[in-house]
Tab-separated table of C-alpha atoms (C1' of nucleotides) in Angstrom:
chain	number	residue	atom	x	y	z
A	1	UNK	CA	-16.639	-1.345	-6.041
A	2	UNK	CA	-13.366	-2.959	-6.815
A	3	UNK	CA	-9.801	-1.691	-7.791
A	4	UNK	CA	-10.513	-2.561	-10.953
A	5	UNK	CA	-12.897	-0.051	-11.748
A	6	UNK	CA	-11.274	2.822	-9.857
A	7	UNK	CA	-7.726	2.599	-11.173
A	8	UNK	CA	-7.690	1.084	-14.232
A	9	UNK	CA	-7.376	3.788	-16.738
A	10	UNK	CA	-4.613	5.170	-13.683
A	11	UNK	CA	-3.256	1.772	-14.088
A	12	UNK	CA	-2.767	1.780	-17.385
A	13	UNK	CA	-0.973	5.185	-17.229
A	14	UNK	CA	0.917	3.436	-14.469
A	15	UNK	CA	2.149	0.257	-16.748
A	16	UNK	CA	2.863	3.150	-19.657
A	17	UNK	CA	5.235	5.081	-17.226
A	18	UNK	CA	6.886	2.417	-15.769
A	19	UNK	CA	10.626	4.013	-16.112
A	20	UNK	CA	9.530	7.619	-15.956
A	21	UNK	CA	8.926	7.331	-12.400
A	22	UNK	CA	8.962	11.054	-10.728
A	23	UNK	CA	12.440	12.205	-10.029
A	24	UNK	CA	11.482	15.027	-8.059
A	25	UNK	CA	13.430	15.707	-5.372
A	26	UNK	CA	10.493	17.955	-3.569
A	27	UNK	CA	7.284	18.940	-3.669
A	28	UNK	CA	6.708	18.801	-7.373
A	29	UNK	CA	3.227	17.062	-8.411
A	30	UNK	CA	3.162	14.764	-11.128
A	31	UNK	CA	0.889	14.962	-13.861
A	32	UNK	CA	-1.012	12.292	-15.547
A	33	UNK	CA	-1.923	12.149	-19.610
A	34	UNK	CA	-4.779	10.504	-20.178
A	35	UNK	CA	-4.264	7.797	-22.601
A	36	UNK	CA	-6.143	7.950	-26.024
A	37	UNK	CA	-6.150	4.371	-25.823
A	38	UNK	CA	-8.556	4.644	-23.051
A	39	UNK	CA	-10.199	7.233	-23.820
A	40	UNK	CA	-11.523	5.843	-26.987
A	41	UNK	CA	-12.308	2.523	-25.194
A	42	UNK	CA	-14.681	4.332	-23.116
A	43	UNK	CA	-16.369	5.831	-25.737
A	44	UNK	CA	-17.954	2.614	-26.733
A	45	UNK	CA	-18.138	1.358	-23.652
A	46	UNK	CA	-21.790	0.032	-22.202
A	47	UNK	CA	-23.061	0.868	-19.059
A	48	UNK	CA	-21.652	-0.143	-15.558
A	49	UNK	CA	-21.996	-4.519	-14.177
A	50	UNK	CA	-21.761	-5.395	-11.344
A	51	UNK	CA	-21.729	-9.004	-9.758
A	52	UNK	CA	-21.503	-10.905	-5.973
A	53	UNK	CA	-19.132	-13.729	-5.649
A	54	UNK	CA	-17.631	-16.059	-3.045
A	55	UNK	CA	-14.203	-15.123	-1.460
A	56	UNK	CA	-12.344	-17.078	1.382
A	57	UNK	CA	-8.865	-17.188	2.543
A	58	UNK	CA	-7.540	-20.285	1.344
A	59	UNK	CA	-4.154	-19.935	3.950
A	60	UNK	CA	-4.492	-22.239	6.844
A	61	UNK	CA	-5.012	-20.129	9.840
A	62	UNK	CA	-5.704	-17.092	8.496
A	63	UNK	CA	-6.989	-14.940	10.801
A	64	UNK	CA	-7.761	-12.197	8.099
A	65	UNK	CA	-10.535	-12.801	5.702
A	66	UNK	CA	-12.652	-10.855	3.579
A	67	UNK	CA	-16.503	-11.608	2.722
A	68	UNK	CA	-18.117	-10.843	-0.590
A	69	UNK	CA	-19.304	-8.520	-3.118
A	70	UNK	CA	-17.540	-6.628	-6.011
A	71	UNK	CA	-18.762	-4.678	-8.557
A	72	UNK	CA	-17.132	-3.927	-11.910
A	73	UNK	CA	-17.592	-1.758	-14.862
A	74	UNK	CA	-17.496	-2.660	-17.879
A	75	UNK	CA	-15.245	0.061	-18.722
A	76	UNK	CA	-12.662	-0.747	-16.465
A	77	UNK	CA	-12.106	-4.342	-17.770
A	78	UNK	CA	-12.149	-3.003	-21.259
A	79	UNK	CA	-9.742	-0.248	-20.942
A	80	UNK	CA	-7.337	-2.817	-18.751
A	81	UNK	CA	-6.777	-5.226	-21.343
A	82	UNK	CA	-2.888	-4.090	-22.050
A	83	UNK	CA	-2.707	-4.298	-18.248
A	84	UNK	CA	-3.523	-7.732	-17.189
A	85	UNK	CA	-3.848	-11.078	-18.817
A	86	UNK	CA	-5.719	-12.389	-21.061
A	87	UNK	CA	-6.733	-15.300	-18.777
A	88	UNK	CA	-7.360	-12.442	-15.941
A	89	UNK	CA	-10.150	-10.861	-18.112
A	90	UNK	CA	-11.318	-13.932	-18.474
A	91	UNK	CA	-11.880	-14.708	-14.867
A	92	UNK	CA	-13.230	-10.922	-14.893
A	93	UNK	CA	-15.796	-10.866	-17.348
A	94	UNK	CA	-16.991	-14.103	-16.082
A	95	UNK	CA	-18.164	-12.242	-13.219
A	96	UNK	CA	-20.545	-9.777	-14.717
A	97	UNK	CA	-24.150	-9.594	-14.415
A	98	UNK	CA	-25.999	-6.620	-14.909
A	99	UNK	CA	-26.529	-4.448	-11.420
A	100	UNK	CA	-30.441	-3.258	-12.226
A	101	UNK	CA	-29.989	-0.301	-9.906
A	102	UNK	CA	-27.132	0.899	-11.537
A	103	UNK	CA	-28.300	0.272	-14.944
A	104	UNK	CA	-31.661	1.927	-14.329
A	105	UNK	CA	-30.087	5.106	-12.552
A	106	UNK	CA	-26.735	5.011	-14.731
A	107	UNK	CA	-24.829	6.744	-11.934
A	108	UNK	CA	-21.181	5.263	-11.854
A	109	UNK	CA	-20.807	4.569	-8.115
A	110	UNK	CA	-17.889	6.909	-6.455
A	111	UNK	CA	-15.323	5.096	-4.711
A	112	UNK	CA	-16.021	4.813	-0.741
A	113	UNK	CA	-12.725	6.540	-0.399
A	114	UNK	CA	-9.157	8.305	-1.368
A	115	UNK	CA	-6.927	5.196	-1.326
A	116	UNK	CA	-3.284	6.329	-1.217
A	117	UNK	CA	-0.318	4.006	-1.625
A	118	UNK	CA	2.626	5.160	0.206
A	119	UNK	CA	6.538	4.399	1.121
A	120	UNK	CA	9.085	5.627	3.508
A	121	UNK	CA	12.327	5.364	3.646
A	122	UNK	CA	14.145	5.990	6.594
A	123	UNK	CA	17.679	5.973	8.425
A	124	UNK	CA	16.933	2.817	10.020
A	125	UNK	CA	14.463	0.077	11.894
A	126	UNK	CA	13.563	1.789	15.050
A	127	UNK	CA	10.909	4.089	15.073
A	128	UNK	CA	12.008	5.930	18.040
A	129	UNK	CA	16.025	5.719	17.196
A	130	UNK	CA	15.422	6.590	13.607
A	131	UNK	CA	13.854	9.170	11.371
A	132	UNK	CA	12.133	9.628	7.753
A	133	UNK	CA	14.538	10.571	4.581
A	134	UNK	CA	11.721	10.297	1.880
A	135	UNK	CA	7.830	10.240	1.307
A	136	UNK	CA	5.959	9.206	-1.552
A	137	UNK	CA	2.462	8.777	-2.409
A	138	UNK	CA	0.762	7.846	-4.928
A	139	UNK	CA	-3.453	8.566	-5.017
A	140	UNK	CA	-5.232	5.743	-7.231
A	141	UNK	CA	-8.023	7.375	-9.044
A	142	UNK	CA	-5.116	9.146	-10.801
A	143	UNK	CA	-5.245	12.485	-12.495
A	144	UNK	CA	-3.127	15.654	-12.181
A	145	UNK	CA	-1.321	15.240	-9.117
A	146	UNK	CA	-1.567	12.253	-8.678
A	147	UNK	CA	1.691	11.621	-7.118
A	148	UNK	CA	4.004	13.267	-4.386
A	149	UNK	CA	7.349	12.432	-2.764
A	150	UNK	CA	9.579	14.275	-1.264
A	151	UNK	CA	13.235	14.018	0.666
A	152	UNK	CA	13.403	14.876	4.779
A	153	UNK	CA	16.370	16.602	6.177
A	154	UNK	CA	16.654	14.169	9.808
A	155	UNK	CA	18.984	16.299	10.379
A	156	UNK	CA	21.559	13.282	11.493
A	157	UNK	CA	24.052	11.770	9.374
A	158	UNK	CA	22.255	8.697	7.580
A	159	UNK	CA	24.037	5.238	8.131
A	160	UNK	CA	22.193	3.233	5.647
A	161	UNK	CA	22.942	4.676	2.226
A	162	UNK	CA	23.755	1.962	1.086
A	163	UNK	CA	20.457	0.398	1.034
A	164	UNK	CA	18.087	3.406	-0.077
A	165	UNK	CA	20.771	5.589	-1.907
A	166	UNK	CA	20.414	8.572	0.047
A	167	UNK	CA	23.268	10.394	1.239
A	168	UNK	CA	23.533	12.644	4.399
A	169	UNK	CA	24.618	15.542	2.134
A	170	UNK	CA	21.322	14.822	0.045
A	171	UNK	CA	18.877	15.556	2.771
A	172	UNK	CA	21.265	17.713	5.326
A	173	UNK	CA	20.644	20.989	3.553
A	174	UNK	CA	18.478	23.981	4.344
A	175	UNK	CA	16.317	23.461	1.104
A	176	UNK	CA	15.133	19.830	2.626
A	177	UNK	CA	12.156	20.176	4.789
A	178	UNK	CA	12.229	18.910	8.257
A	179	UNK	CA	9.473	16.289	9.069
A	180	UNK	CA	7.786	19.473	10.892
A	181	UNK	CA	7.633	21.792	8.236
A	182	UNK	CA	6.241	18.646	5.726
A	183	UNK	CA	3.676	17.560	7.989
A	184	UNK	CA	1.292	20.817	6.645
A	185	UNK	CA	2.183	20.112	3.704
A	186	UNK	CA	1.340	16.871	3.499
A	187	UNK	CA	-1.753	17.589	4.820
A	188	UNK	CA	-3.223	20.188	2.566
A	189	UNK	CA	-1.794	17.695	-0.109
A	190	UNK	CA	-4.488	15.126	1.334
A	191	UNK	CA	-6.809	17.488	1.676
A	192	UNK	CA	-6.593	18.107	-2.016
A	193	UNK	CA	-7.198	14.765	-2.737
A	194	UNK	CA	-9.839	13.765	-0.464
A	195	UNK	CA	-13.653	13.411	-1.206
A	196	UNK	CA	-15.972	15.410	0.934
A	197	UNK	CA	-17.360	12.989	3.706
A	198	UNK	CA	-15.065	10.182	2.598
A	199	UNK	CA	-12.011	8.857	4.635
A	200	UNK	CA	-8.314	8.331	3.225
A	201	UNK	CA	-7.666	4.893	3.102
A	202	UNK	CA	-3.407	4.511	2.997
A	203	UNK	CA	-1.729	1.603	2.165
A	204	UNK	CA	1.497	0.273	2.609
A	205	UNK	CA	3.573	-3.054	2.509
A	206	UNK	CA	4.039	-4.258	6.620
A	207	UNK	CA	2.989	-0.658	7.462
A	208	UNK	CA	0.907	-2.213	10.475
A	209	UNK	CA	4.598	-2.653	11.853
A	210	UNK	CA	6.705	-0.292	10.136
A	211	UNK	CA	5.536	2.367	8.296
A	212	UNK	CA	2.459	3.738	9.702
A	213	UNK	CA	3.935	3.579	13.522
A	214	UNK	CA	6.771	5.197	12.474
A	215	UNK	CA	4.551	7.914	10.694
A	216	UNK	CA	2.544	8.483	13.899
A	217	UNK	CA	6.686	8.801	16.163
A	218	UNK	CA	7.166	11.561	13.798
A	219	UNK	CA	3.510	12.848	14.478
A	220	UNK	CA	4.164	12.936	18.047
A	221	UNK	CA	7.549	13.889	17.881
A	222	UNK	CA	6.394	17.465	15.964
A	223	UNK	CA	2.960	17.440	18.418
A	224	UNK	CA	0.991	16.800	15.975
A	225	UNK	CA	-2.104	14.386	15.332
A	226	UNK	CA	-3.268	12.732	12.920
A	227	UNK	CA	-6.672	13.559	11.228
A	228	UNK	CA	-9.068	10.982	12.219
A	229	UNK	CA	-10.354	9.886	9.556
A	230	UNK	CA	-6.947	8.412	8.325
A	231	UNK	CA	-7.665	4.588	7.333
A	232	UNK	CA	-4.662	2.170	7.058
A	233	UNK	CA	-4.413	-0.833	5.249
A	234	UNK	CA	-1.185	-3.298	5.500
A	235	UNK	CA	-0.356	-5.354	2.361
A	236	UNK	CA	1.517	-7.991	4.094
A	237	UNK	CA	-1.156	-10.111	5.712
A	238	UNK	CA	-2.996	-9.987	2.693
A	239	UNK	CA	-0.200	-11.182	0.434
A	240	UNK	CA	0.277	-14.023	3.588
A	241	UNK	CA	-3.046	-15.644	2.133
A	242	UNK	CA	-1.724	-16.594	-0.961
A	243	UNK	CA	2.056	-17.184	0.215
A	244	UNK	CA	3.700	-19.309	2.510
A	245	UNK	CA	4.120	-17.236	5.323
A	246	UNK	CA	6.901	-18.819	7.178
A	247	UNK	CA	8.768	-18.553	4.170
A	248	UNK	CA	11.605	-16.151	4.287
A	249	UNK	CA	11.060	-13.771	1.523
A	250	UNK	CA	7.870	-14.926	0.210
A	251	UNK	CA	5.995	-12.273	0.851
A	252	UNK	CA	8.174	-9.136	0.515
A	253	UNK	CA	7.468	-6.938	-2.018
A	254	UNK	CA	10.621	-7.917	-4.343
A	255	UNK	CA	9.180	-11.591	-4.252
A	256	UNK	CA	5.336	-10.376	-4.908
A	257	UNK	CA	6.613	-8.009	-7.779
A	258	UNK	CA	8.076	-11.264	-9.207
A	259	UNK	CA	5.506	-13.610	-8.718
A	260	UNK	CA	3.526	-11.413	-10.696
A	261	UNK	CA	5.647	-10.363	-13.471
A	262	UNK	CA	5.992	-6.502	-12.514
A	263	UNK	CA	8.616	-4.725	-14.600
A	264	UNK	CA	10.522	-2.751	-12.014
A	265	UNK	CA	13.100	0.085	-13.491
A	266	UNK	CA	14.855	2.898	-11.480
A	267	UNK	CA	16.591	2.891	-8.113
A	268	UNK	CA	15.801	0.245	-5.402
A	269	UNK	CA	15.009	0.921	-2.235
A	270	UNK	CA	13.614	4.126	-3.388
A	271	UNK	CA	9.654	5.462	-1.922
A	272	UNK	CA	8.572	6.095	-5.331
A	273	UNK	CA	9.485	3.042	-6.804
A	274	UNK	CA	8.591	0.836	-4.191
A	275	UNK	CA	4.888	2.635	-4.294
A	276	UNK	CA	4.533	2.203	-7.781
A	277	UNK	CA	5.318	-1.489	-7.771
A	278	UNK	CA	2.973	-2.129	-4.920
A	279	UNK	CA	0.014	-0.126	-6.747
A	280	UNK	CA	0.336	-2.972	-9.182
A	281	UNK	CA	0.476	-5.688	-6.309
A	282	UNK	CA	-2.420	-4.307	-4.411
A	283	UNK	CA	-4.212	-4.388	-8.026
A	284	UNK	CA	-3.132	-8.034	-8.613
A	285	UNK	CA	-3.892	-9.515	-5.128
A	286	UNK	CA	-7.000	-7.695	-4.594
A	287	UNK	CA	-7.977	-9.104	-7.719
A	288	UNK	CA	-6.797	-12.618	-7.098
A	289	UNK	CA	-8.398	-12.596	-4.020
A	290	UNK	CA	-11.565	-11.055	-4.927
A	291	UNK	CA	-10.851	-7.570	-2.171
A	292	UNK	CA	-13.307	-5.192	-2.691
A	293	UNK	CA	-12.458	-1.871	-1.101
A	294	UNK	CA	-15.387	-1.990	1.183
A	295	UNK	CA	-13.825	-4.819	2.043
A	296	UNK	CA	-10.584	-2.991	2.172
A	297	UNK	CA	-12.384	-0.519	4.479
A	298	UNK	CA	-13.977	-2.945	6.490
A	299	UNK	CA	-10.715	-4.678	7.398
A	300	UNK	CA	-8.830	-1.184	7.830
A	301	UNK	CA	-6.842	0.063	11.089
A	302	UNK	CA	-6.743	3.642	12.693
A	303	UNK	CA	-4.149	5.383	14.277
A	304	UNK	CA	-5.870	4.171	17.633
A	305	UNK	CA	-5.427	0.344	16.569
A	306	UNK	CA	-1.487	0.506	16.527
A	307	UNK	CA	0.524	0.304	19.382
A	308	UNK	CA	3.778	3.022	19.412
A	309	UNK	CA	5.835	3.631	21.519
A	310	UNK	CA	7.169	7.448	22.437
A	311	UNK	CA	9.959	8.588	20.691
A	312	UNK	CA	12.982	9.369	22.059
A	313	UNK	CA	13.429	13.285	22.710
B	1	DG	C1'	9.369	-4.660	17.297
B	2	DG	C1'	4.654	-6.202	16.235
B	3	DC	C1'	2.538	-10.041	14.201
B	4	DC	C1'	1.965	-14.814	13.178
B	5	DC	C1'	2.712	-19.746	13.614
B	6	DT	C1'	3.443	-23.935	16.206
B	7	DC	C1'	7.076	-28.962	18.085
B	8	DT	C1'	2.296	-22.985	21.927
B	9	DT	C1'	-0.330	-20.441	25.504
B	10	DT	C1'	4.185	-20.704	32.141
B	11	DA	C1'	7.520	-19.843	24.698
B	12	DG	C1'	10.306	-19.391	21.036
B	13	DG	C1'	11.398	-18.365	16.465
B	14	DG	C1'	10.720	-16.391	11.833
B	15	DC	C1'	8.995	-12.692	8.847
B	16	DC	C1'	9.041	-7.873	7.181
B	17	DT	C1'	10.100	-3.032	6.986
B	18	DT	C1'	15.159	0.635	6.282
DNA sequence: GGCCCTCTTTAGGGCCTT
């Protein structure tokens, strides 16, 4: 099971409504349209492949790598083709041999798990100093709801405006939920997403260090936990195998956007857009480096795994 | 501030996030 074949119909919506990102300012879903394009690509589409190639690092010293196996659909490469490359399809449909099982059973195999791509942004670096102004999420098997993002009242004046955009007098305001009263609400929003007996697998770019320990401060800081079977996935030391890592900048998310020709529109430094443009990175260096999500899973942290500090009271 | 790399490990510096 590969990104490919969960997300890309979702990631064809997603290239389509690049620039008609959700300007919701809370708690308002956003709806996906299912693209006739893709819809009548399936139609004529033949049953699932699958394949097993070899995957290594290639970055000296990696200390991450990821062993084999993906499986694609021939529907997913089909309906992906104003997505990707011609030369990427290529390397794709090279891949496929037929999967017996699958063939004989025709059962589409169901992803292992509810990946959601997510972004902060906050008032500053320090997790215990510093509090969450906005949320987004994005889940990548796509449908109605798909997204969600929301501003935080910190209640504190925010010094950093000028990097994210948002203003004390944006988030200080009785309407704005305080991390507290979104923490339910995020939950029963993951809840609505998640398989039965299946984990949620989030991702984000340097959360390992950033954005998942600051989401567990906030946890603690409201006395809350975290459900446990809350996977976590960091971008960063994946994008590190194909970049030079000492590098400044090489592997940010502006510079990974770039190197793979990601049209980015709407504010920067904004959750929303940042999680949209790494849905298309985690698509484009899963797929360069062969990541399957098992593999994803497989190399996955808990809550347990990252070291926090307490937050300041 | 954790992680990673190296001119390292009895340390120091750079990256990445807002």
């Amino acid at each position: 099971m590969s990104l490919y074949s969960i997300c890309c119909g979702n990631f064809h919506q997603l290239w389509n409504s690049i620039g008609h990102s959700c300007r919701i300012r809370f708690l308002k879903s956003h709806s996906r349209i299912i693209s006739e394009t893709v819809l009548q690509n399936r139609r004529h589409k033949t049953g699932p492949f699958s394949t097993s190639i070899l995957a290594r690092s290639t970055r000296k010293g990696s200390k991450q790598s990821f062993s084999n196996n993906r499986h694609l659909h021939g529907e997913s490469v089909e309906s992906s083709i104003e997505v990707f490359k011609q030369s990427d399809l290529q390397h794709l449909k090279s891949l496929q041999c037929y999967n017996i099982e699958e063939k004989v059973s025709g059962v589409k195999p169901e992803c292992p798990a509810t990946i959601l791509v997510f972004d902060i942004e906050t008032t500053g670096f320090s997790r215990r100093g510093d509090r969450i102004i906005e949320f987004a999420v994005r889940d990548l098997a796509g449908g109605k709801n798909s997204t969600f993002q929301t501003l935080i009242n910190p209640e504190r004046v925010i010094p950093n405006t000028h990097i994210h955009g948002i203003s004390t007098n944006m988030v200080c305001r009785s309407d704005i939920p305080r991390f507290g009263e979104f923490i339910p609400i995020l939950l029963q929003y993951v809840l609505s997403r998640q398989m039965a007996g299946k984990p949620v697998l989030w991702v984000a770019h340097n959360g390992k260090t950033f954005d998942v320990p600051f989401l567990i401060c906030e946890f603690q800081r409201c006395k809350m936990e975290m459900p446990g079977d809350w996977l976590f996935v960091d971008t960063l030391p994946i994008a590190r195998q194909l970049v030079d890592g000492k590098t400044k900048g090489a592997a940010t998310l502006k510079t990974l956007t770039e190197r793979y020709k990601i049209p980015v529109n709407g504010d920067a430094h904004r959750a929303m857009q940042d999680v949209t443009a790494l849905c298309y990175v985690l698509q484009k260096l899963t797929l360069e480096l062969k990541i399957t999500v098992p593999q994803l899973l497989e190399n996955s942290f808990r809550v347990s795994d990252v070291a926090t500090t307490p937050a300041k009271k």
